[in-house]
Amino acid sequence: MARIIPPESWILGKQLDLISNKSILWTAYGLRSLSKTSTLYMKRNTEHDPPYWRDPIWMNVNYMILSALKHCSLVNGPYRERAKTIYDGLRSNLIRTITKLGFCGNNMIRSRKREEVLNCLLAGPHFSY
Protein backbone atom coordinates (compact mmCIF):
# COMPACT_ATOMS: atom_id res chain seq x y z
CA MET A 1 0.00 0.00 0.00
CA ALA A 2 2.98 2.35 0.28
CA ARG A 3 2.35 3.90 -3.15
CA ILE A 4 4.32 1.08 -4.74
CA ILE A 5 1.31 -0.64 -6.32
CA PRO A 6 0.18 1.15 -9.51
CA PRO A 7 -3.32 2.67 -9.11
CA GLU A 8 -4.69 0.56 -11.98
CA SER A 9 -3.33 -2.76 -10.69
CA TRP A 10 -5.68 -5.55 -9.59
CA ILE A 11 -3.24 -6.04 -6.70
CA LEU A 12 -4.40 -2.72 -5.26
CA GLY A 13 -7.97 -4.02 -5.35
CA LYS A 14 -6.89 -7.12 -3.39
CA GLN A 15 -5.06 -4.96 -0.83
CA LEU A 16 -8.17 -2.83 -0.38
CA ASP A 17 -10.17 -6.04 0.17
CA LEU A 18 -7.76 -7.15 2.89
CA ILE A 19 -7.60 -3.91 4.85
CA SER A 20 -11.37 -3.34 4.75
CA ASN A 21 -12.27 -6.89 5.84
CA LYS A 22 -13.49 -6.91 9.46
CA SER A 23 -12.40 -10.50 10.01
CA ILE A 24 -8.87 -9.74 8.82
CA LEU A 25 -7.54 -6.23 9.63
CA TRP A 26 -10.37 -3.70 9.97
CA THR A 27 -11.64 -2.70 13.41
CA ALA A 28 -13.73 0.19 14.70
CA TYR A 29 -10.52 1.65 16.18
CA GLY A 30 -8.00 1.29 13.35
CA LEU A 31 -6.29 -1.48 11.40
CA ARG A 32 -4.72 -4.41 13.20
CA SER A 33 -1.03 -4.94 12.50
CA LEU A 34 -1.68 -8.65 11.94
CA SER A 35 -4.74 -10.60 10.85
CA LYS A 36 -6.77 -12.53 13.42
CA THR A 37 -6.41 -15.52 11.07
CA SER A 38 -2.60 -15.59 11.41
CA THR A 39 -1.05 -18.34 13.50
CA LEU A 40 1.07 -15.62 15.15
CA TYR A 41 -1.94 -13.52 16.20
CA MET A 42 -1.51 -12.52 19.88
CA LYS A 43 1.44 -14.90 20.31
CA ARG A 44 4.30 -13.68 22.46
CA ASN A 45 7.61 -13.01 20.73
CA THR A 46 9.44 -14.71 23.60
CA GLU A 47 8.58 -15.67 27.17
CA HIS A 48 9.41 -12.15 28.35
CA ASP A 49 8.45 -10.24 25.22
CA PRO A 50 4.78 -9.39 24.59
CA PRO A 51 3.19 -9.83 21.15
CA TYR A 52 4.38 -6.58 19.60
CA TRP A 53 3.08 -6.14 16.06
CA ARG A 54 0.81 -9.16 16.51
CA ASP A 55 -2.50 -7.55 17.46
CA PRO A 56 -2.22 -4.00 18.68
CA ILE A 57 -3.43 -1.25 16.46
CA TRP A 58 -0.14 0.50 15.76
CA MET A 59 -0.64 4.15 14.92
CA ASN A 60 2.45 4.42 12.75
CA VAL A 61 1.22 1.58 10.51
CA ASN A 62 -2.23 3.15 10.31
CA TYR A 63 -0.68 6.50 9.43
CA MET A 64 1.31 4.99 6.54
CA ILE A 65 -1.77 3.19 5.23
CA LEU A 66 -3.85 6.37 5.54
CA SER A 67 -1.22 8.22 3.53
CA ALA A 68 -1.28 5.57 0.80
CA LEU A 69 -5.10 5.51 0.74
CA LYS A 70 -5.18 9.29 0.41
CA HIS A 71 -2.76 9.06 -2.52
CA CYS A 72 -4.85 6.33 -4.20
CA SER A 73 -7.99 8.41 -3.74
CA LEU A 74 -6.44 11.35 -5.61
CA VAL A 75 -4.94 9.59 -8.64
CA ASN A 76 -6.91 8.22 -11.58
CA GLY A 77 -7.59 4.52 -11.47
CA PRO A 78 -10.38 1.98 -11.06
CA TYR A 79 -10.00 1.90 -7.26
CA ARG A 80 -10.04 5.65 -6.66
CA GLU A 81 -13.52 5.87 -5.10
CA ARG A 82 -13.06 2.72 -3.05
CA ALA A 83 -9.76 4.01 -1.67
CA LYS A 84 -11.50 7.28 -0.74
CA THR A 85 -14.30 5.43 1.08
CA ILE A 86 -11.81 3.28 3.03
CA TYR A 87 -9.63 6.33 3.76
CA ASP A 88 -12.62 8.25 5.14
CA GLY A 89 -13.70 5.33 7.34
CA LEU A 90 -10.24 4.58 8.68
CA ARG A 91 -9.52 8.25 9.36
CA SER A 92 -12.81 8.59 11.26
CA ASN A 93 -12.09 5.45 13.30
CA LEU A 94 -8.63 6.67 14.26
CA ILE A 95 -9.81 10.17 15.18
CA ARG A 96 -12.62 8.71 17.31
CA THR A 97 -10.15 6.38 19.05
CA ILE A 98 -7.63 9.14 19.79
CA THR A 99 -10.42 11.43 21.01
CA LYS A 100 -11.75 8.71 23.32
CA LEU A 101 -8.30 8.04 24.76
CA GLY A 102 -7.37 11.70 25.02
CA PHE A 103 -3.95 11.11 23.49
CA CYS A 104 -2.15 9.03 20.90
CA GLY A 105 0.35 6.37 21.86
CA ASN A 106 2.35 4.08 19.64
CA ASN A 107 -0.13 1.23 19.79
CA MET A 108 -3.56 0.54 21.19
CA ILE A 109 -4.87 -2.69 22.67
CA ARG A 110 -8.38 -4.06 22.34
CA SER A 111 -10.14 -6.11 24.97
CA ARG A 112 -10.33 -9.77 23.99
CA LYS A 113 -13.88 -9.89 25.40
CA ARG A 114 -15.33 -6.82 23.70
CA GLU A 115 -14.38 -4.37 20.98
CA GLU A 116 -13.30 -1.63 23.34
CA VAL A 117 -10.08 0.30 23.56
CA LEU A 118 -8.56 -0.26 26.98
CA ASN A 119 -5.33 1.68 26.92
CA CYS A 120 -2.28 2.73 24.98
CA LEU A 121 1.02 1.04 25.57
CA LEU A 122 3.87 3.47 25.91
CA ALA A 123 1.14 5.64 27.38
CA GLY A 124 1.23 9.35 27.48
CA PRO A 125 0.94 12.23 25.08
CA HIS A 126 4.07 11.18 23.17
CA PHE A 127 4.16 9.55 19.77
CA SER A 128 7.43 8.36 18.28
CA TYR A 129 8.89 7.01 15.03
Short mmCIF file of the C-alpha atoms (twelve columns), coordinates in Angstrom:
data_MODEL
# 
_entry.id   MODEL 
# 
loop_
_atom_site.group_PDB 
_atom_site.id 
_atom_site.type_symbol 
_atom_site.label_atom_id 
_atom_site.label_alt_id 
_atom_site.label_comp_id 
_atom_site.label_asym_id 
_atom_site.label_seq_id 
_atom_site.Cartn_x 
_atom_site.Cartn_y 
_atom_site.Cartn_z 
_atom_site.pdbx_PDB_model_num 
ATOM 1   C CA . MET A 1   0.000   0.000   0.000   1 
ATOM 2   C CA . ALA A 2   2.978   2.352   0.283   1 
ATOM 3   C CA . ARG A 3   2.348   3.901   -3.151  1 
ATOM 4   C CA . ILE A 4   4.324   1.076   -4.744  1 
ATOM 5   C CA . ILE A 5   1.310   -0.640  -6.321  1 
ATOM 6   C CA . PRO A 6   0.179   1.145   -9.507  1 
ATOM 7   C CA . PRO A 7   -3.320  2.671   -9.113  1 
ATOM 8   C CA . GLU A 8   -4.692  0.561   -11.983 1 
ATOM 9   C CA . SER A 9   -3.331  -2.764  -10.690 1 
ATOM 10  C CA . TRP A 10  -5.676  -5.549  -9.594  1 
ATOM 11  C CA . ILE A 11  -3.241  -6.042  -6.698  1 
ATOM 12  C CA . LEU A 12  -4.403  -2.720  -5.262  1 
ATOM 13  C CA . GLY A 13  -7.970  -4.025  -5.345  1 
ATOM 14  C CA . LYS A 14  -6.891  -7.116  -3.393  1 
ATOM 15  C CA . GLN A 15  -5.058  -4.964  -0.829  1 
ATOM 16  C CA . LEU A 16  -8.172  -2.834  -0.377  1 
ATOM 17  C CA . ASP A 17  -10.174 -6.043  0.167   1 
ATOM 18  C CA . LEU A 18  -7.761  -7.151  2.894   1 
ATOM 19  C CA . ILE A 19  -7.603  -3.914  4.852   1 
ATOM 20  C CA . SER A 20  -11.369 -3.343  4.755   1 
ATOM 21  C CA . ASN A 21  -12.274 -6.892  5.840   1 
ATOM 22  C CA . LYS A 22  -13.489 -6.908  9.465   1 
ATOM 23  C CA . SER A 23  -12.399 -10.499 10.010  1 
ATOM 24  C CA . ILE A 24  -8.870  -9.738  8.823   1 
ATOM 25  C CA . LEU A 25  -7.536  -6.233  9.635   1 
ATOM 26  C CA . TRP A 26  -10.374 -3.696  9.967   1 
ATOM 27  C CA . THR A 27  -11.641 -2.699  13.414  1 
ATOM 28  C CA . ALA A 28  -13.726 0.189   14.699  1 
ATOM 29  C CA . TYR A 29  -10.518 1.650   16.177  1 
ATOM 30  C CA . GLY A 30  -8.004  1.287   13.345  1 
ATOM 31  C CA . LEU A 31  -6.288  -1.478  11.404  1 
ATOM 32  C CA . ARG A 32  -4.719  -4.413  13.198  1 
ATOM 33  C CA . SER A 33  -1.033  -4.940  12.500  1 
ATOM 34  C CA . LEU A 34  -1.684  -8.646  11.938  1 
ATOM 35  C CA . SER A 35  -4.739  -10.605 10.848  1 
ATOM 36  C CA . LYS A 36  -6.768  -12.529 13.421  1 
ATOM 37  C CA . THR A 37  -6.408  -15.522 11.068  1 
ATOM 38  C CA . SER A 38  -2.602  -15.590 11.408  1 
ATOM 39  C CA . THR A 39  -1.047  -18.344 13.499  1 
ATOM 40  C CA . LEU A 40  1.068   -15.617 15.148  1 
ATOM 41  C CA . TYR A 41  -1.937  -13.520 16.197  1 
ATOM 42  C CA . MET A 42  -1.508  -12.522 19.878  1 
ATOM 43  C CA . LYS A 43  1.445   -14.903 20.306  1 
ATOM 44  C CA . ARG A 44  4.298   -13.681 22.456  1 
ATOM 45  C CA . ASN A 45  7.608   -13.009 20.730  1 
ATOM 46  C CA . THR A 46  9.443   -14.715 23.601  1 
ATOM 47  C CA . GLU A 47  8.576   -15.667 27.168  1 
ATOM 48  C CA . HIS A 48  9.405   -12.150 28.352  1 
ATOM 49  C CA . ASP A 49  8.450   -10.236 25.217  1 
ATOM 50  C CA . PRO A 50  4.780   -9.394  24.589  1 
ATOM 51  C CA . PRO A 51  3.192   -9.834  21.155  1 
ATOM 52  C CA . TYR A 52  4.381   -6.580  19.598  1 
ATOM 53  C CA . TRP A 53  3.080   -6.141  16.058  1 
ATOM 54  C CA . ARG A 54  0.813   -9.161  16.506  1 
ATOM 55  C CA . ASP A 55  -2.495  -7.551  17.455  1 
ATOM 56  C CA . PRO A 56  -2.223  -3.998  18.682  1 
ATOM 57  C CA . ILE A 57  -3.430  -1.255  16.459  1 
ATOM 58  C CA . TRP A 58  -0.142  0.499   15.760  1 
ATOM 59  C CA . MET A 59  -0.641  4.150   14.916  1 
ATOM 60  C CA . ASN A 60  2.454   4.424   12.749  1 
ATOM 61  C CA . VAL A 61  1.222   1.583   10.506  1 
ATOM 62  C CA . ASN A 62  -2.233  3.150   10.312  1 
ATOM 63  C CA . TYR A 63  -0.676  6.505   9.425   1 
ATOM 64  C CA . MET A 64  1.307   4.988   6.541   1 
ATOM 65  C CA . ILE A 65  -1.771  3.194   5.227   1 
ATOM 66  C CA . LEU A 66  -3.851  6.374   5.545   1 
ATOM 67  C CA . SER A 67  -1.223  8.220   3.528   1 
ATOM 68  C CA . ALA A 68  -1.278  5.567   0.798   1 
ATOM 69  C CA . LEU A 69  -5.097  5.506   0.739   1 
ATOM 70  C CA . LYS A 70  -5.181  9.290   0.408   1 
ATOM 71  C CA . HIS A 71  -2.760  9.064   -2.520  1 
ATOM 72  C CA . CYS A 72  -4.849  6.325   -4.196  1 
ATOM 73  C CA . SER A 73  -7.990  8.413   -3.742  1 
ATOM 74  C CA . LEU A 74  -6.437  11.346  -5.608  1 
ATOM 75  C CA . VAL A 75  -4.942  9.590   -8.643  1 
ATOM 76  C CA . ASN A 76  -6.913  8.224   -11.576 1 
ATOM 77  C CA . GLY A 77  -7.595  4.523   -11.468 1 
ATOM 78  C CA . PRO A 78  -10.382 1.982   -11.057 1 
ATOM 79  C CA . TYR A 79  -10.001 1.901   -7.259  1 
ATOM 80  C CA . ARG A 80  -10.041 5.653   -6.656  1 
ATOM 81  C CA . GLU A 81  -13.524 5.868   -5.098  1 
ATOM 82  C CA . ARG A 82  -13.062 2.724   -3.054  1 
ATOM 83  C CA . ALA A 83  -9.756  4.011   -1.675  1 
ATOM 84  C CA . LYS A 84  -11.504 7.276   -0.736  1 
ATOM 85  C CA . THR A 85  -14.298 5.426   1.084   1 
ATOM 86  C CA . ILE A 86  -11.814 3.277   3.031   1 
ATOM 87  C CA . TYR A 87  -9.634  6.332   3.757   1 
ATOM 88  C CA . ASP A 88  -12.618 8.252   5.144   1 
ATOM 89  C CA . GLY A 89  -13.700 5.326   7.336   1 
ATOM 90  C CA . LEU A 90  -10.236 4.580   8.685   1 
ATOM 91  C CA . ARG A 91  -9.518  8.252   9.358   1 
ATOM 92  C CA . SER A 92  -12.811 8.587   11.264  1 
ATOM 93  C CA . ASN A 93  -12.095 5.451   13.298  1 
ATOM 94  C CA . LEU A 94  -8.629  6.674   14.262  1 
ATOM 95  C CA . ILE A 95  -9.809  10.167  15.184  1 
ATOM 96  C CA . ARG A 96  -12.616 8.712   17.308  1 
ATOM 97  C CA . THR A 97  -10.145 6.378   19.054  1 
ATOM 98  C CA . ILE A 98  -7.630  9.137   19.794  1 
ATOM 99  C CA . THR A 99  -10.423 11.428  21.006  1 
ATOM 100 C CA . LYS A 100 -11.754 8.706   23.317  1 
ATOM 101 C CA . LEU A 101 -8.297  8.039   24.765  1 
ATOM 102 C CA . GLY A 102 -7.373  11.703  25.019  1 
ATOM 103 C CA . PHE A 103 -3.952  11.108  23.492  1 
ATOM 104 C CA . CYS A 104 -2.149  9.032   20.896  1 
ATOM 105 C CA . GLY A 105 0.354   6.370   21.865  1 
ATOM 106 C CA . ASN A 106 2.353   4.077   19.638  1 
ATOM 107 C CA . ASN A 107 -0.131  1.234   19.793  1 
ATOM 108 C CA . MET A 108 -3.561  0.538   21.189  1 
ATOM 109 C CA . ILE A 109 -4.872  -2.686  22.669  1 
ATOM 110 C CA . ARG A 110 -8.379  -4.062  22.344  1 
ATOM 111 C CA . SER A 111 -10.141 -6.108  24.966  1 
ATOM 112 C CA . ARG A 112 -10.335 -9.765  23.987  1 
ATOM 113 C CA . LYS A 113 -13.884 -9.889  25.399  1 
ATOM 114 C CA . ARG A 114 -15.329 -6.816  23.702  1 
ATOM 115 C CA . GLU A 115 -14.378 -4.369  20.976  1 
ATOM 116 C CA . GLU A 116 -13.299 -1.632  23.337  1 
ATOM 117 C CA . VAL A 117 -10.077 0.298   23.560  1 
ATOM 118 C CA . LEU A 118 -8.558  -0.263  26.982  1 
ATOM 119 C CA . ASN A 119 -5.333  1.683   26.922  1 
ATOM 120 C CA . CYS A 120 -2.280  2.727   24.984  1 
ATOM 121 C CA . LEU A 121 1.019   1.036   25.568  1 
ATOM 122 C CA . LEU A 122 3.866   3.472   25.910  1 
ATOM 123 C CA . ALA A 123 1.139   5.636   27.381  1 
ATOM 124 C CA . GLY A 124 1.234   9.350   27.481  1 
ATOM 125 C CA . PRO A 125 0.937   12.231  25.083  1 
ATOM 126 C CA . HIS A 126 4.070   11.184  23.171  1 
ATOM 127 C CA . PHE A 127 4.158   9.546   19.766  1 
ATOM 128 C CA . SER A 128 7.426   8.361   18.282  1 
ATOM 129 C CA . TYR A 129 8.887   7.012   15.031  1 
# 
